Amino acid sequence: MKDRLEALKAEALEKIHASSDLKELQAIKVEYLGKKGPITEVLKGMGKLSAEERPVVGAYANEVRDGIQQGLDAKSAELEEAEIAKRLAEETIDVSLPGRPAKKGSSHPLTSVVEEIEDLFLSMGFTIAEGPEVETDYYNFEALNLPKDHPARDMQDSFFVTEEFLLRTQTSPVQARTMLKHEGQGPVKIISPGKVYRRDNDDATHSHQFMQIEGLVVDKNVRLSDLKGVLETFAKKMFGEDRKIRLRPSFFPFTEPSVEMDISCFKCGGKGCSICKHTGWIEILGAGMVHPNVLEMAGFDSKEYTGFAFGMGPERIAMLKYGIDDIRHFYANDIRFLKQFRNV
């Protein structure tokens, strides 16, 4: 019986040594150590042995079983290491190869212009104020000296949500809200950037959605000359120190007097070209002294406080600054267009 066990051990170890994968090794384990294996069959014949032989054969059988198991464990570890080494070799990354460069994005040209304007006015002591894009009729119109029957409302075709709520047509409501928060006490010195909406037919120069940046200063003894100084500084910083400005009379319901500001053409220096339509001047923004009615509705004493306001379209400024010929480029998400402004 011991000879039979010894032969089985030698046979099993030989097969274990010759095995080439873990699946084959598992089959050998089941063949020799399973319940129906030859070692189990040998042990079933121990009943025929004498009482003195049984413990000896039993102990030897356990040694054989342990020897085979040790052989299985050792071979299993060897095969697992070989499998890992094989996978590492197959999946090796050659770190000496140059990597694929990650494509870097950049700020949208419109965002760059807005941030440039914001930084400029922040440097002049202004703060940034924001407000809701869905606005009430009162703040969008009435608080700005535009009662419900005012004909100037026809200039701004609006997206009304209800009879009292609409998508704001300008960022001027932020000015009204800010003045109310001050409860009639100056100074107020803000700019209010943001998106505005008007029912317009989209073309090269018009969009139903566009950006607007408005500014407001309210304090004692604020004069039109102060407005001119601020706008002149803005024009020189945005378009060049040799820029000149001119103010033309205009009309806005919320300012009196009202002006349009032009800058001398930065392309031709005022001599006349296609950009300035051969006038030497380019219209940039509208402005004026805050109407006394607007001050009074916001809680300010118009006999004690005065102020000025201005409003500009960043799209127009960006189009002039970078020679963009169609406002729709800003909203088309065309990567070919946006790539041109990586280094701006």
Short mmCIF file of C-alpha atoms in Angstrom, two decimals:
data_model
loop_
_atom_site.label_atom_id
_atom_site.label_comp_id
_atom_site.label_asym_id
_atom_site.label_seq_id
_atom_site.Cartn_x
_atom_site.Cartn_y
_atom_site.Cartn_z
CA MET A 1 0.00 0.00 0.00
CA LYS A 2 2.90 2.33 0.83
CA ASP A 3 4.46 1.51 -2.53
CA ARG A 4 1.20 2.36 -4.26
CA LEU A 5 1.03 5.72 -2.43
CA GLU A 6 4.67 6.44 -3.28
CA ALA A 7 4.01 5.71 -6.96
CA LEU A 8 0.93 7.98 -6.97
CA LYS A 9 2.96 10.80 -5.40
CA ALA A 10 5.71 10.47 -7.99
CA GLU A 11 3.17 10.34 -10.79
CA ALA A 12 1.30 13.39 -9.51
CA LEU A 13 4.44 15.47 -9.00
CA GLU A 14 5.61 14.62 -12.50
CA LYS A 15 2.32 15.84 -13.99
CA ILE A 16 2.43 18.94 -11.81
CA HIS A 17 5.92 19.76 -13.02
CA ALA A 18 4.83 19.32 -16.65
CA SER A 19 1.64 21.43 -16.35
CA SER A 20 1.60 24.68 -18.31
CA ASP A 21 -1.41 26.61 -16.99
CA LEU A 22 -3.60 26.99 -13.93
CA LYS A 23 -6.54 25.21 -15.52
CA GLU A 24 -4.45 22.09 -16.12
CA LEU A 25 -3.10 22.33 -12.57
CA GLN A 26 -6.63 22.39 -11.13
CA ALA A 27 -7.50 19.28 -13.11
CA ILE A 28 -4.47 17.46 -11.59
CA LYS A 29 -5.60 18.48 -8.09
CA VAL A 30 -9.07 17.06 -8.65
CA GLU A 31 -7.59 13.89 -10.21
CA TYR A 32 -5.29 13.03 -7.29
CA LEU A 33 -6.76 14.74 -4.23
CA GLY A 34 -10.45 14.60 -5.08
CA LYS A 35 -12.95 12.32 -3.35
CA LYS A 36 -12.83 9.91 -6.26
CA GLY A 37 -9.05 10.08 -6.67
CA PRO A 38 -6.63 7.10 -6.45
CA ILE A 39 -5.30 8.14 -3.03
CA THR A 40 -8.80 7.98 -1.59
CA GLU A 41 -9.29 4.56 -3.22
CA VAL A 42 -6.06 3.30 -1.62
CA LEU A 43 -7.12 4.55 1.80
CA LYS A 44 -10.41 2.68 1.52
CA GLY A 45 -8.41 -0.55 1.66
CA MET A 46 -6.90 0.27 5.04
CA GLY A 47 -9.57 -1.87 6.68
CA LYS A 48 -7.69 -4.95 5.54
CA LEU A 49 -4.56 -3.86 7.41
CA SER A 50 -3.62 -4.89 10.93
CA ALA A 51 -4.09 -2.50 13.83
CA GLU A 52 -0.32 -1.82 13.91
CA GLU A 53 -0.10 -1.01 10.16
CA ARG A 54 -3.07 1.34 9.92
CA PRO A 55 -1.55 4.35 11.74
CA VAL A 56 1.71 3.97 9.85
CA VAL A 57 0.00 3.82 6.46
CA GLY A 58 -2.41 6.60 7.49
CA ALA A 59 0.47 8.88 8.47
CA TYR A 60 2.28 8.11 5.24
CA ALA A 61 -0.88 8.79 3.22
CA ASN A 62 -1.13 12.23 4.83
CA GLU A 63 2.51 12.89 3.92
CA VAL A 64 1.79 11.94 0.32
CA ARG A 65 -1.31 14.15 0.23
CA ASP A 66 0.67 17.07 1.77
CA GLY A 67 3.55 16.53 -0.67
CA ILE A 68 1.22 16.69 -3.64
CA GLN A 69 -0.52 19.80 -2.24
CA GLN A 70 2.83 21.51 -1.71
CA GLY A 71 3.77 20.69 -5.28
CA LEU A 72 0.48 22.14 -6.47
CA ASP A 73 0.95 25.35 -4.44
CA ALA A 74 4.50 25.85 -5.65
CA LYS A 75 3.55 25.27 -9.29
CA SER A 76 0.52 27.53 -8.93
CA ALA A 77 2.69 30.39 -7.63
CA GLU A 78 5.15 29.81 -10.46
CA LEU A 79 2.43 29.88 -13.12
CA GLU A 80 0.81 33.02 -11.63
CA GLU A 81 4.15 34.85 -11.67
CA ALA A 82 4.71 33.74 -15.26
CA GLU A 83 1.23 35.03 -16.22
CA ILE A 84 1.89 38.40 -14.59
CA ALA A 85 5.27 38.67 -16.30
CA LYS A 86 3.63 37.84 -19.64
CA ARG A 87 0.93 40.51 -19.20
CA LEU A 88 3.50 43.09 -18.14
CA ALA A 89 5.54 42.34 -21.23
CA GLU A 90 2.49 42.60 -23.49
CA GLU A 91 1.21 45.78 -21.86
CA THR A 92 4.52 47.57 -21.49
CA ILE A 93 4.34 51.32 -22.13
CA ASP A 94 7.36 52.80 -23.81
CA VAL A 95 7.78 55.94 -21.70
CA SER A 96 10.45 57.19 -24.06
CA LEU A 97 7.81 57.89 -26.71
CA PRO A 98 6.48 61.46 -26.76
CA GLY A 99 2.99 61.71 -25.31
CA ARG A 100 -0.01 63.07 -27.15
CA PRO A 101 -0.29 66.73 -26.18
CA ALA A 102 -3.52 67.75 -24.50
CA LYS A 103 -5.39 70.37 -26.48
CA LYS A 104 -5.69 73.55 -24.46
CA GLY A 105 -8.78 75.67 -24.63
CA SER A 106 -8.91 79.41 -24.30
CA SER A 107 -11.32 82.12 -23.30
CA HIS A 108 -14.10 82.94 -25.71
CA PRO A 109 -13.27 86.27 -27.45
CA LEU A 110 -16.44 87.80 -26.05
CA THR A 111 -15.51 86.67 -22.54
CA SER A 112 -12.05 88.18 -22.99
CA VAL A 113 -13.51 91.55 -23.98
CA VAL A 114 -16.01 91.56 -21.11
CA GLU A 115 -13.27 90.74 -18.60
CA GLU A 116 -11.01 93.43 -20.08
CA ILE A 117 -13.79 96.01 -19.71
CA GLU A 118 -14.55 94.84 -16.17
CA ASP A 119 -10.88 95.08 -15.15
CA LEU A 120 -10.68 98.58 -16.60
CA PHE A 121 -13.67 99.90 -14.68
CA LEU A 122 -12.65 98.09 -11.50
CA SER A 123 -9.34 99.96 -11.72
CA MET A 124 -11.37 103.20 -11.79
CA GLY A 125 -13.17 102.35 -8.55
CA PHE A 126 -16.34 100.79 -9.94
CA THR A 127 -17.86 97.63 -8.48
CA ILE A 128 -19.70 94.90 -10.40
CA ALA A 129 -23.43 94.46 -9.78
CA GLU A 130 -25.62 91.71 -11.20
CA GLY A 131 -29.33 91.05 -11.38
CA PRO A 132 -31.93 88.56 -12.69
CA GLU A 133 -32.32 87.93 -16.40
CA VAL A 134 -36.05 87.32 -15.96
CA GLU A 135 -37.15 90.77 -14.83
CA THR A 136 -40.34 92.52 -13.80
CA ASP A 137 -41.97 95.09 -16.04
CA TYR A 138 -41.48 97.64 -13.26
CA TYR A 139 -37.69 97.37 -13.01
CA ASN A 140 -37.16 96.88 -16.74
CA PHE A 141 -39.30 99.83 -17.79
CA GLU A 142 -41.25 101.82 -15.20
CA ALA A 143 -38.38 102.45 -12.76
CA LEU A 144 -36.38 103.74 -15.75
CA ASN A 145 -38.91 106.44 -16.67
CA LEU A 146 -40.76 104.22 -19.16
CA PRO A 147 -44.40 103.94 -18.00
CA LYS A 148 -46.65 101.35 -19.61
CA ASP A 149 -47.93 103.71 -22.31
CA HIS A 150 -44.53 105.25 -23.17
CA PRO A 151 -43.86 105.10 -26.96
CA ALA A 152 -40.12 104.45 -26.37
CA ARG A 153 -41.06 100.92 -25.31
CA ASP A 154 -41.65 100.19 -29.00
CA MET A 155 -37.88 100.50 -29.53
CA GLN A 156 -37.35 97.31 -27.54
CA ASP A 157 -39.39 94.36 -28.82
CA SER A 158 -39.50 92.14 -25.76
CA PHE A 159 -39.87 88.49 -24.78
CA PHE A 160 -42.67 88.58 -22.21
CA VAL A 161 -43.15 85.53 -19.99
CA THR A 162 -46.33 86.92 -18.43
CA GLU A 163 -47.85 90.37 -18.47
CA GLU A 164 -45.55 91.37 -15.59
CA PHE A 165 -42.40 89.32 -16.29
CA LEU A 166 -40.08 89.38 -19.28
CA LEU A 167 -36.54 88.58 -20.34
CA ARG A 168 -34.70 91.81 -19.58
CA THR A 169 -34.04 94.01 -22.60
CA GLN A 170 -31.13 95.81 -20.94
CA THR A 171 -29.07 95.60 -17.75
CA SER A 172 -30.48 98.96 -16.59
CA PRO A 173 -32.81 97.20 -14.09
CA VAL A 174 -29.67 96.34 -12.10
CA GLN A 175 -29.06 100.08 -11.72
CA ALA A 176 -32.59 100.64 -10.40
CA ARG A 177 -32.29 97.75 -7.95
CA THR A 178 -28.87 98.94 -6.75
CA MET A 179 -30.06 102.52 -6.17
CA LEU A 180 -33.03 101.25 -4.14
CA LYS A 181 -30.65 99.24 -1.93
CA HIS A 182 -28.75 102.46 -1.16
CA GLU A 183 -31.94 104.01 0.24
CA GLY A 184 -31.21 107.47 -1.14
CA GLN A 185 -27.62 107.60 0.13
CA GLY A 186 -24.68 107.95 -2.27
CA PRO A 187 -22.23 107.31 -3.62
CA VAL A 188 -23.18 104.62 -6.14
CA LYS A 189 -20.53 103.53 -8.63
CA ILE A 190 -21.24 100.28 -10.47
CA ILE A 191 -21.08 98.50 -13.79
CA SER A 192 -23.62 95.79 -14.60
CA PRO A 193 -22.55 93.23 -17.25
CA GLY A 194 -24.84 90.47 -18.45
CA LYS A 195 -26.99 88.93 -21.17
CA VAL A 196 -30.06 90.75 -22.49
CA TYR A 197 -32.80 89.69 -24.90
CA ARG A 198 -34.80 91.41 -27.61
CA ARG A 199 -37.07 90.00 -30.28
CA ASP A 200 -34.80 90.75 -33.19
CA ASN A 201 -34.14 89.08 -36.53
CA ASP A 202 -30.66 87.56 -36.39
CA ASP A 203 -28.27 88.86 -39.03
CA ALA A 204 -24.65 90.00 -39.25
CA THR A 205 -25.21 92.89 -36.83
CA HIS A 206 -28.30 91.85 -34.81
CA SER A 207 -29.01 89.02 -32.37
CA HIS A 208 -32.00 88.12 -30.19
CA GLN A 209 -29.50 87.56 -27.34
CA PHE A 210 -26.44 89.70 -26.71
CA MET A 211 -24.24 91.07 -23.95
CA GLN A 212 -24.49 94.51 -22.44
CA ILE A 213 -22.40 96.41 -19.92
CA GLU A 214 -23.92 99.45 -18.30
CA GLY A 215 -22.36 101.83 -15.81
CA LEU A 216 -23.86 104.11 -13.19
CA VAL A 217 -22.43 106.81 -10.93
CA VAL A 218 -24.65 108.69 -8.46
CA ASP A 219 -23.28 111.20 -5.95
CA LYS A 220 -23.36 114.86 -5.09
CA ASN A 221 -22.04 117.27 -7.74
CA VAL A 222 -21.64 114.69 -10.49
CA ARG A 223 -21.32 116.52 -13.83
CA LEU A 224 -21.38 115.72 -17.55
CA SER A 225 -17.66 116.49 -17.63
CA ASP A 226 -17.12 113.59 -15.19
CA LEU A 227 -18.93 111.29 -17.62
CA LYS A 228 -16.75 112.52 -20.47
CA GLY A 229 -13.59 111.87 -18.46
CA VAL A 230 -14.62 108.28 -17.65
CA LEU A 231 -15.58 107.54 -21.26
CA GLU A 232 -12.39 109.07 -22.63
CA THR A 233 -10.30 106.90 -20.31
CA PHE A 234 -12.27 103.85 -21.43
CA ALA A 235 -11.78 104.65 -25.13
CA LYS A 236 -8.02 105.20 -24.80
CA LYS A 237 -7.46 102.01 -22.79
CA MET A 238 -9.57 99.83 -25.09
CA PHE A 239 -8.62 101.25 -28.50
CA GLY A 240 -5.32 103.11 -28.03
CA GLU A 241 -4.03 106.17 -26.24
CA ASP A 242 -4.27 108.34 -29.36
CA ARG A 243 -8.05 107.87 -29.60
CA LYS A 244 -10.26 110.93 -29.49
CA ILE A 245 -13.92 110.96 -28.52
CA ARG A 246 -16.90 113.10 -29.38
CA LEU A 247 -20.32 113.29 -27.75
CA ARG A 248 -23.42 113.82 -29.92
CA PRO A 249 -26.87 114.76 -28.59
CA SER A 250 -29.30 111.83 -28.44
CA PHE A 251 -32.37 110.60 -26.56
CA PHE A 252 -32.85 107.93 -23.90
CA PRO A 253 -35.88 107.99 -21.59
CA PHE A 254 -33.77 107.41 -18.46
CA THR A 255 -31.14 110.12 -19.07
CA GLU A 256 -31.35 113.88 -19.65
CA PRO A 257 -29.32 115.16 -21.39
CA SER A 258 -28.46 112.07 -23.45
CA VAL A 259 -25.46 111.54 -25.74
CA GLU A 260 -23.96 109.06 -28.17
CA MET A 261 -20.21 108.59 -27.92
CA ASP A 262 -18.02 108.13 -31.00
CA ILE A 263 -14.30 107.41 -31.10
CA SER A 264 -11.86 108.44 -33.80
CA CYS A 265 -11.32 105.53 -36.14
CA PHE A 266 -8.43 103.34 -34.96
CA LYS A 267 -7.98 101.92 -38.47
CA CYS A 268 -7.50 105.10 -40.47
CA GLY A 269 -6.78 107.59 -37.70
CA GLY A 270 -9.81 109.68 -38.64
CA LYS A 271 -9.02 110.02 -42.35
CA GLY A 272 -11.94 107.82 -43.44
CA CYS A 273 -12.16 104.11 -44.33
CA SER A 274 -14.67 101.27 -44.71
CA ILE A 275 -14.74 100.59 -40.96
CA CYS A 276 -15.80 104.14 -40.06
CA LYS A 277 -17.87 104.44 -43.26
CA HIS A 278 -15.50 107.20 -44.38
CA THR A 279 -16.58 109.52 -41.56
CA GLY A 280 -13.46 109.17 -39.40
CA TRP A 281 -15.65 108.27 -36.39
CA ILE A 282 -17.08 105.02 -34.98
CA GLU A 283 -20.17 104.93 -32.74
CA ILE A 284 -19.41 103.01 -29.55
CA LEU A 285 -22.02 103.59 -26.84
CA GLY A 286 -24.86 105.67 -25.43
CA ALA A 287 -24.77 107.67 -22.21
CA GLY A 288 -26.18 110.65 -20.36
CA MET A 289 -27.02 112.25 -17.03
CA VAL A 290 -29.47 110.18 -14.96
CA HIS A 291 -32.99 111.57 -15.37
CA PRO A 292 -34.32 113.23 -12.18
CA ASN A 293 -37.42 111.01 -12.36
CA VAL A 294 -35.24 107.89 -12.20
CA LEU A 295 -33.37 109.27 -9.17
CA GLU A 296 -36.61 110.17 -7.39
CA MET A 297 -38.20 106.73 -8.03
CA ALA A 298 -35.07 105.12 -6.56
CA GLY A 299 -35.31 107.21 -3.39
CA PHE A 300 -32.68 109.86 -4.17
CA ASP A 301 -33.28 113.58 -3.82
CA SER A 302 -32.67 114.85 -7.37
CA LYS A 303 -31.92 118.34 -6.01
CA GLU A 304 -29.06 116.98 -3.92
CA TYR A 305 -27.83 114.06 -6.03
CA THR A 306 -26.93 113.83 -9.70
CA GLY A 307 -25.44 110.99 -11.72
CA PHE A 308 -24.48 109.64 -15.09
CA ALA A 309 -25.04 106.34 -16.84
CA PHE A 310 -23.68 104.65 -19.95
CA GLY A 311 -24.27 101.42 -21.82
CA MET A 312 -22.24 99.50 -24.37
CA GLY A 313 -22.40 96.23 -26.29
CA PRO A 314 -19.30 94.02 -25.82
CA GLU A 315 -20.06 92.22 -29.10
CA ARG A 316 -19.74 95.49 -31.02
CA ILE A 317 -16.52 96.35 -29.22
CA ALA A 318 -15.10 92.87 -29.89
CA MET A 319 -16.11 93.08 -33.56
CA LEU A 320 -14.30 96.39 -33.90
CA LYS A 321 -11.30 95.33 -31.84
CA TYR A 322 -10.70 92.04 -33.69
CA GLY A 323 -12.17 92.79 -37.12
CA ILE A 324 -15.08 90.34 -36.77
CA ASP A 325 -17.70 90.90 -39.48
CA ASP A 326 -20.65 88.86 -38.16
CA ILE A 327 -22.10 88.87 -34.63
CA ARG A 328 -23.39 85.33 -35.16
CA HIS A 329 -19.83 84.00 -34.99
CA PHE A 330 -19.88 84.60 -31.22
CA TYR A 331 -22.71 82.11 -30.71
CA ALA A 332 -22.09 79.48 -33.43
CA ASN A 333 -19.52 77.47 -31.40
CA ASP A 334 -17.41 77.07 -34.52
CA ILE A 335 -14.03 75.81 -33.33
CA ARG A 336 -12.35 77.26 -36.43
CA PHE A 337 -13.47 80.74 -35.37
CA LEU A 338 -12.59 80.29 -31.69
CA LYS A 339 -9.07 78.95 -32.42
CA GLN A 340 -8.11 82.33 -33.84
CA PHE A 341 -8.30 83.87 -30.35
CA ARG A 342 -6.12 81.42 -28.40
CA ASN A 343 -3.43 84.02 -27.75
CA VAL A 344 -5.76 87.00 -27.25
#
